[in-house]
mmCIF file of C-alpha atoms in Angstrom:
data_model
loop_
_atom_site.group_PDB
_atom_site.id
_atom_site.type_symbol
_atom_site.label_atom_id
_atom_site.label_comp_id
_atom_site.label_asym_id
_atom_site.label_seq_id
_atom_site.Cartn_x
_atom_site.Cartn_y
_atom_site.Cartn_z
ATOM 1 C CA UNK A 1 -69.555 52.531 -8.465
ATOM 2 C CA UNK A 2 -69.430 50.588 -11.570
ATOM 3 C CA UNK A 3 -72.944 48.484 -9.830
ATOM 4 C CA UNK A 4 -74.455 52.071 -10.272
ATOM 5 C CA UNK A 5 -73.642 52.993 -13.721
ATOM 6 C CA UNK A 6 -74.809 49.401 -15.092
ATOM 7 C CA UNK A 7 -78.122 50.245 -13.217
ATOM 8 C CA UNK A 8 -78.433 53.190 -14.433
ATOM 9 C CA UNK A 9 -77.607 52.118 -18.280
ATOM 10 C CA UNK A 10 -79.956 49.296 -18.268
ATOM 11 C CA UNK A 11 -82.538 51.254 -16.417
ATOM 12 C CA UNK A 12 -82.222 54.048 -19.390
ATOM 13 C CA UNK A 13 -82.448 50.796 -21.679
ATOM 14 C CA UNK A 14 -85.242 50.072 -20.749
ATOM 15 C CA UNK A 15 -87.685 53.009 -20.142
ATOM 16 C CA UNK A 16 -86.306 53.542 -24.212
ATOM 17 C CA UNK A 17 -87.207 50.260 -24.935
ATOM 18 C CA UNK A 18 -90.679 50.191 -23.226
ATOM 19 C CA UNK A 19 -91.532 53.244 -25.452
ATOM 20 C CA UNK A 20 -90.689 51.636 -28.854
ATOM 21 C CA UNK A 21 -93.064 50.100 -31.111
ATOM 22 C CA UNK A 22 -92.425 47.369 -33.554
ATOM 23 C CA UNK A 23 -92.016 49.585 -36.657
ATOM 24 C CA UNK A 24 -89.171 51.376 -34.595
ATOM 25 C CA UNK A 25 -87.510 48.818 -33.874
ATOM 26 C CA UNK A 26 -84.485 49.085 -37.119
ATOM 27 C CA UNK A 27 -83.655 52.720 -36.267
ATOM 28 C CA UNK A 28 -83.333 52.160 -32.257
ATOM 29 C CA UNK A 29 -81.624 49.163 -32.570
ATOM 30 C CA UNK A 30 -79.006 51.772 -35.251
ATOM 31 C CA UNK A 31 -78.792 54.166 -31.866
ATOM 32 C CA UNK A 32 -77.969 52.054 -29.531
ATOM 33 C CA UNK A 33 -75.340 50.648 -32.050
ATOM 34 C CA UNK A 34 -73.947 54.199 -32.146
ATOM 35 C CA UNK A 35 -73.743 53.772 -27.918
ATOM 36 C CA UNK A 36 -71.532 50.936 -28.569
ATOM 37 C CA UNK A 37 -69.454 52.013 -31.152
ATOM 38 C CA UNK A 38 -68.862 55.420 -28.812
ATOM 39 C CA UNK A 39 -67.804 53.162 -25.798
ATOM 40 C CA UNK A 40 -65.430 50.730 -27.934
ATOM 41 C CA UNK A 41 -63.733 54.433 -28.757
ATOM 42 C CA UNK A 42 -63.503 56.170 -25.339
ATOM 43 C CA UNK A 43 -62.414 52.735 -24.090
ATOM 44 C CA UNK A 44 -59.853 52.404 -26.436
ATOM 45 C CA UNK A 45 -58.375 55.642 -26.326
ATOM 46 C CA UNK A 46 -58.285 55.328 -22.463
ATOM 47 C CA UNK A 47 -56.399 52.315 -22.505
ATOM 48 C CA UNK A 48 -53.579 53.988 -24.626
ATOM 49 C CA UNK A 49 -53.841 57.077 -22.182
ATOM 50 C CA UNK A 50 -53.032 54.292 -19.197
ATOM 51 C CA UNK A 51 -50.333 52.205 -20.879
ATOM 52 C CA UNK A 52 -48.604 54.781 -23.007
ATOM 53 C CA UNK A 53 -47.571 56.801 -19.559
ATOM 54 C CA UNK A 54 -46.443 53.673 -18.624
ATOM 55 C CA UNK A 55 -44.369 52.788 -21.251
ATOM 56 C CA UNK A 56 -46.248 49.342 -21.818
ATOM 57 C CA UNK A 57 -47.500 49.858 -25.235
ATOM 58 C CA UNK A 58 -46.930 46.628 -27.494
ATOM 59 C CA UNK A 59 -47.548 45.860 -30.862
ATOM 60 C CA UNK A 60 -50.348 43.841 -30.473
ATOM 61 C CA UNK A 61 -52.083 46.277 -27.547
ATOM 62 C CA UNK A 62 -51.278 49.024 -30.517
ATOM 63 C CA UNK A 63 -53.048 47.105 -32.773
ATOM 64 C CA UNK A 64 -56.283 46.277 -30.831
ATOM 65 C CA UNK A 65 -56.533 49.836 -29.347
ATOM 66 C CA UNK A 66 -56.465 51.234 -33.127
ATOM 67 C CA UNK A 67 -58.803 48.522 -34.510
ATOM 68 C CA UNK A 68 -61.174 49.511 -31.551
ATOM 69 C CA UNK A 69 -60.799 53.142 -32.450
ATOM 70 C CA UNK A 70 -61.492 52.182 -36.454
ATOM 71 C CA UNK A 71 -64.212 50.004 -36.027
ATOM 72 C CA UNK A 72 -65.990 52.260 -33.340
ATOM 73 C CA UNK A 73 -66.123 55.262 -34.877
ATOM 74 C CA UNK A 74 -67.373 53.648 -37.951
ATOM 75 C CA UNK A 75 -70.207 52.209 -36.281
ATOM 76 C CA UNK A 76 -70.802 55.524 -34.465
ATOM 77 C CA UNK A 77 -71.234 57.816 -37.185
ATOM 78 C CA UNK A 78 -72.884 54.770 -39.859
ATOM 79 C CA UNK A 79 -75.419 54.325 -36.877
ATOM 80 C CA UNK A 80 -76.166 57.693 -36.329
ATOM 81 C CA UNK A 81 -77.128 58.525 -40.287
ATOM 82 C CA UNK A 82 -78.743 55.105 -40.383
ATOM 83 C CA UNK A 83 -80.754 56.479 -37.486
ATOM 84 C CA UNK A 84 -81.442 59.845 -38.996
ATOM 85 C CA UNK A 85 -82.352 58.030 -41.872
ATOM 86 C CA UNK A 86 -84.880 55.489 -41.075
ATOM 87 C CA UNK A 87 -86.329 57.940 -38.405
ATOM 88 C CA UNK A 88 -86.587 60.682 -41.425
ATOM 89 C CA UNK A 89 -84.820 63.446 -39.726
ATOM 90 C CA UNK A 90 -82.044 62.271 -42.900
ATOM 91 C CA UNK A 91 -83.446 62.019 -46.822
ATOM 92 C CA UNK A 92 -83.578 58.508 -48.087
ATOM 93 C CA UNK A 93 -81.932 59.062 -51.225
ATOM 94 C CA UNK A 94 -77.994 58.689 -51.252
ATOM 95 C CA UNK A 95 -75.758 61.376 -50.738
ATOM 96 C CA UNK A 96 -72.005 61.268 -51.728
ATOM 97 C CA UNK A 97 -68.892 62.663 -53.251
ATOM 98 C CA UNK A 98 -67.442 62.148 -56.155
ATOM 99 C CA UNK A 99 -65.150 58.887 -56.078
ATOM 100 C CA UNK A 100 -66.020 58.268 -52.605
ATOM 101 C CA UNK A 101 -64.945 54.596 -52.748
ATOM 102 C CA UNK A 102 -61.462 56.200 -53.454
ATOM 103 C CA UNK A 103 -62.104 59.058 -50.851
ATOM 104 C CA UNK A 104 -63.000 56.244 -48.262
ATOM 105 C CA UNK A 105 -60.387 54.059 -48.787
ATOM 106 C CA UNK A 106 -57.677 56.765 -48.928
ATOM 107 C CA UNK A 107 -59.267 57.584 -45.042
ATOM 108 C CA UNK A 108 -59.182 54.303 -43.926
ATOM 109 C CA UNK A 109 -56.014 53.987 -44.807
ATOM 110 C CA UNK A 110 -55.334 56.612 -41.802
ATOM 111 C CA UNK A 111 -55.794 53.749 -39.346
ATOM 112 C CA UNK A 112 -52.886 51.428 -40.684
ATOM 113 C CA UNK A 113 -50.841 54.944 -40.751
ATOM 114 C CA UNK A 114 -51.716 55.416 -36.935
ATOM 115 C CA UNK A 115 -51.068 52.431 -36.580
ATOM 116 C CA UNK A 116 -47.560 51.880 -37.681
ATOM 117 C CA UNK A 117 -46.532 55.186 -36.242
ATOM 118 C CA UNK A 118 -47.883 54.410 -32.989
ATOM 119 C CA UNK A 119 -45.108 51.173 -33.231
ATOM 120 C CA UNK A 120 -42.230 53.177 -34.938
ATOM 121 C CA UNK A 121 -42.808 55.566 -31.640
ATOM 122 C CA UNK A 122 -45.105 54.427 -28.620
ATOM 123 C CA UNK A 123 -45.180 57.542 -26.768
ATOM 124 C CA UNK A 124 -48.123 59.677 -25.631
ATOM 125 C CA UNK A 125 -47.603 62.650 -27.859
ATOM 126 C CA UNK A 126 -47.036 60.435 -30.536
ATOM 127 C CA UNK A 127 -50.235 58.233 -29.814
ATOM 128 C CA UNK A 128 -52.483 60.987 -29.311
ATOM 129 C CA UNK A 129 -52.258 62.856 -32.591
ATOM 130 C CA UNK A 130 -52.281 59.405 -34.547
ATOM 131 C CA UNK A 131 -55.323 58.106 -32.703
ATOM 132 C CA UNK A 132 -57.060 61.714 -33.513
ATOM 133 C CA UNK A 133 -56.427 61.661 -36.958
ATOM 134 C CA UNK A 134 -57.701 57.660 -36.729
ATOM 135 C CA UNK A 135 -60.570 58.894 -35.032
ATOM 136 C CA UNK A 136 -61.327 62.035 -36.981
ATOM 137 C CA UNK A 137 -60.696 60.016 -40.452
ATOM 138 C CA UNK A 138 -63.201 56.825 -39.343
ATOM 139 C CA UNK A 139 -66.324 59.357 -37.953
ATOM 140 C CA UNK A 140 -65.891 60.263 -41.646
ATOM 141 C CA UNK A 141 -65.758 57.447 -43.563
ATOM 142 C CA UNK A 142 -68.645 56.028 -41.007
ATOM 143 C CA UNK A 143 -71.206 58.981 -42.034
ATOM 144 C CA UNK A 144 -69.980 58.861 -45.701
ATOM 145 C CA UNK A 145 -70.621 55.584 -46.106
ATOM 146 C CA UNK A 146 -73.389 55.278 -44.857
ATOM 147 C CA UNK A 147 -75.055 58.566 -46.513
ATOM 148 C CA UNK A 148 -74.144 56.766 -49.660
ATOM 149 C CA UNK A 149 -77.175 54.517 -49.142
ATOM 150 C CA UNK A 150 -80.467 54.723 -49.979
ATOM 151 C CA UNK A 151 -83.188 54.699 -47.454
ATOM 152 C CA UNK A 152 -84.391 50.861 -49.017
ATOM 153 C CA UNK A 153 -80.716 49.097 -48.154
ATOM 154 C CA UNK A 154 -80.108 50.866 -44.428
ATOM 155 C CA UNK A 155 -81.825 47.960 -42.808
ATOM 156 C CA UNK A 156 -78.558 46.236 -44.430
ATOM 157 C CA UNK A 157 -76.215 48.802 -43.237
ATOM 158 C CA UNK A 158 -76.984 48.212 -39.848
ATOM 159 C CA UNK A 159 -76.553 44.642 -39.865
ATOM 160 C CA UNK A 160 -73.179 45.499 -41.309
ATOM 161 C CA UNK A 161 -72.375 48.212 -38.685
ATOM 162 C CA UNK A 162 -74.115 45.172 -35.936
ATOM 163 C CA UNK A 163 -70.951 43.099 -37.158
ATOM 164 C CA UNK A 164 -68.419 46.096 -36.922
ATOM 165 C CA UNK A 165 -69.803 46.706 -33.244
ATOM 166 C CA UNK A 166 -69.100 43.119 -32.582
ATOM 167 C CA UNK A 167 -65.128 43.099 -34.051
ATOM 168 C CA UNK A 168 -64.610 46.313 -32.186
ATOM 169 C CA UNK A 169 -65.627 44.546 -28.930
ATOM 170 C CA UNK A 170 -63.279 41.579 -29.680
ATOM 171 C CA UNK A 171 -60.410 44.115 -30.208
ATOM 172 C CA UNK A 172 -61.107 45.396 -26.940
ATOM 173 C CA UNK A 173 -61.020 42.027 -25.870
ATOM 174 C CA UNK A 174 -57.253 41.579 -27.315
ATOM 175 C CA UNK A 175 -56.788 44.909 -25.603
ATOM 176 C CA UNK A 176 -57.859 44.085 -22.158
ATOM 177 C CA UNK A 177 -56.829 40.886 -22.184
ATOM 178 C CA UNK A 178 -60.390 39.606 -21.633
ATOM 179 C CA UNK A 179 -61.634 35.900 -23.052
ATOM 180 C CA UNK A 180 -65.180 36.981 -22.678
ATOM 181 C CA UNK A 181 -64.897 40.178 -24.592
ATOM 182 C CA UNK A 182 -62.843 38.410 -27.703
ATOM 183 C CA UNK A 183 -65.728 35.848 -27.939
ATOM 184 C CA UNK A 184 -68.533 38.011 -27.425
ATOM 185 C CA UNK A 185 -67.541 40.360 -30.275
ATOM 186 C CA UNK A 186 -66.074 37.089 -32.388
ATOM 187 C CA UNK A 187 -69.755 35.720 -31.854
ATOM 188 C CA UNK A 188 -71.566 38.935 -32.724
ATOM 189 C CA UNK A 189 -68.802 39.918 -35.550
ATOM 190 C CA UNK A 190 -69.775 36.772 -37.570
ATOM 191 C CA UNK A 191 -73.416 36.797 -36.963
ATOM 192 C CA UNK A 192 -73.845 40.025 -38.102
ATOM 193 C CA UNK A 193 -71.333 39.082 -41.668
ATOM 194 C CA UNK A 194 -73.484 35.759 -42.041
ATOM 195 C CA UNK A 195 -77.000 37.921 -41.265
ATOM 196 C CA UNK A 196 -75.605 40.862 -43.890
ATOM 197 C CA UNK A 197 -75.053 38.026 -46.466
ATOM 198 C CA UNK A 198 -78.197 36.458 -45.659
ATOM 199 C CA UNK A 199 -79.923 40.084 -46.529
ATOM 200 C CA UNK A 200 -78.079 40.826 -49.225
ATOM 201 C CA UNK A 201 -79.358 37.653 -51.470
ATOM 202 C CA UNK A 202 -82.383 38.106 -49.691
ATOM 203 C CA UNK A 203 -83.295 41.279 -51.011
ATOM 204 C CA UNK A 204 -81.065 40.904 -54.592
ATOM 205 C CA UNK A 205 -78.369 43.099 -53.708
#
């Protein structure tokens, strides 16, 4: 049961943990924040696949489910290159396209498109191509994003992607309809801003 899984996650936790020294520490800390980012996704995208049958899609359970999806898959991807990069299976030096603040935005702007056509039309055939393209558009924008950083700011980055985790987990909360979740990820959301800020003037940036 669900008992058995959690075991079985924390037991995984920590045998990784155990074998993790102190210099490590930034890039596991960016895998397990692609673990999270993963779950706020498959959990989003399951909720639609239960309420959408069920014709019990709202506006606001649209909203959280595609803000999960966003946020998630941002912090997947970002994660994962912040991982390959601080573990040096990535180069450190930046890697981009051209305009990609443009190219970014222009992708981001697939979730508020999902979005509002998951409202205009809450059914499953609908949903499931919008929250594809959402998904498919924010893995992007995750990697590039994060690519575009050199190897001296990621420990930045994935304080950054630490506060995306945590507004992806209060979405879920919205979604689920679950106090705990909507100040666990409020908590972690703003303490990951405040510690991004605090690194930013920190290291002139």
């Amino acid at each position: 049961g669900v008992g058995g899984i959690a075991a079985a996650g924390a037991g995984s936790g920590l045998a990784i943990a155990s074998r993790v020294g102190p210099t490590e520490l930034p890039q596991t800390v960016a895998g397990f924040h692609s673990l999270v980012g993963a779950a706020a996704v498959a959990t989003a995208v399951g909720e639609f696949l239960h309420l959408a049958p069920l014709g019990l899609l709202t506006p606001v359970s649209i909203g959280a489910i595609v803000a999960a999806t966003y946020l998630g898959a941002i912090t997947t991807t970002g994660s994962l290159v912040a991982f390959g990069k601080l573990n040096g299976a990535l180069g450190s030096a930046p890697v981009s396209l051209p305009r990609r603040n443009l190219v970014n935005a222009l992708l981001s702007a697939v979730s508020l498109w999902a979005a509002a056509r998951m409202m205009r039309s809450p059914t499953l055939a609908v949903g499931r191509a919008a929250l594809a393209a959402c998904t498919a558009a924010s893995l992007f924008v995750g990697a590039h994003a994060t690519l575009a950083i050199g190897g001296a700011d990621v420990p930045v980055v994935i304080t950054c992607l630490n506060s995306a985790s945590g507004w992806a987990l209060c979405a879920e909360g919205f979604m689920l309809s679950s106090t705990l979740l909507t100040t666990v990820g409020a908590l972690i959301g703003f303490s990951g801003a405040l510690l991004t800020q605090d690194m930013c003037v920190a290291m002139n940036r």
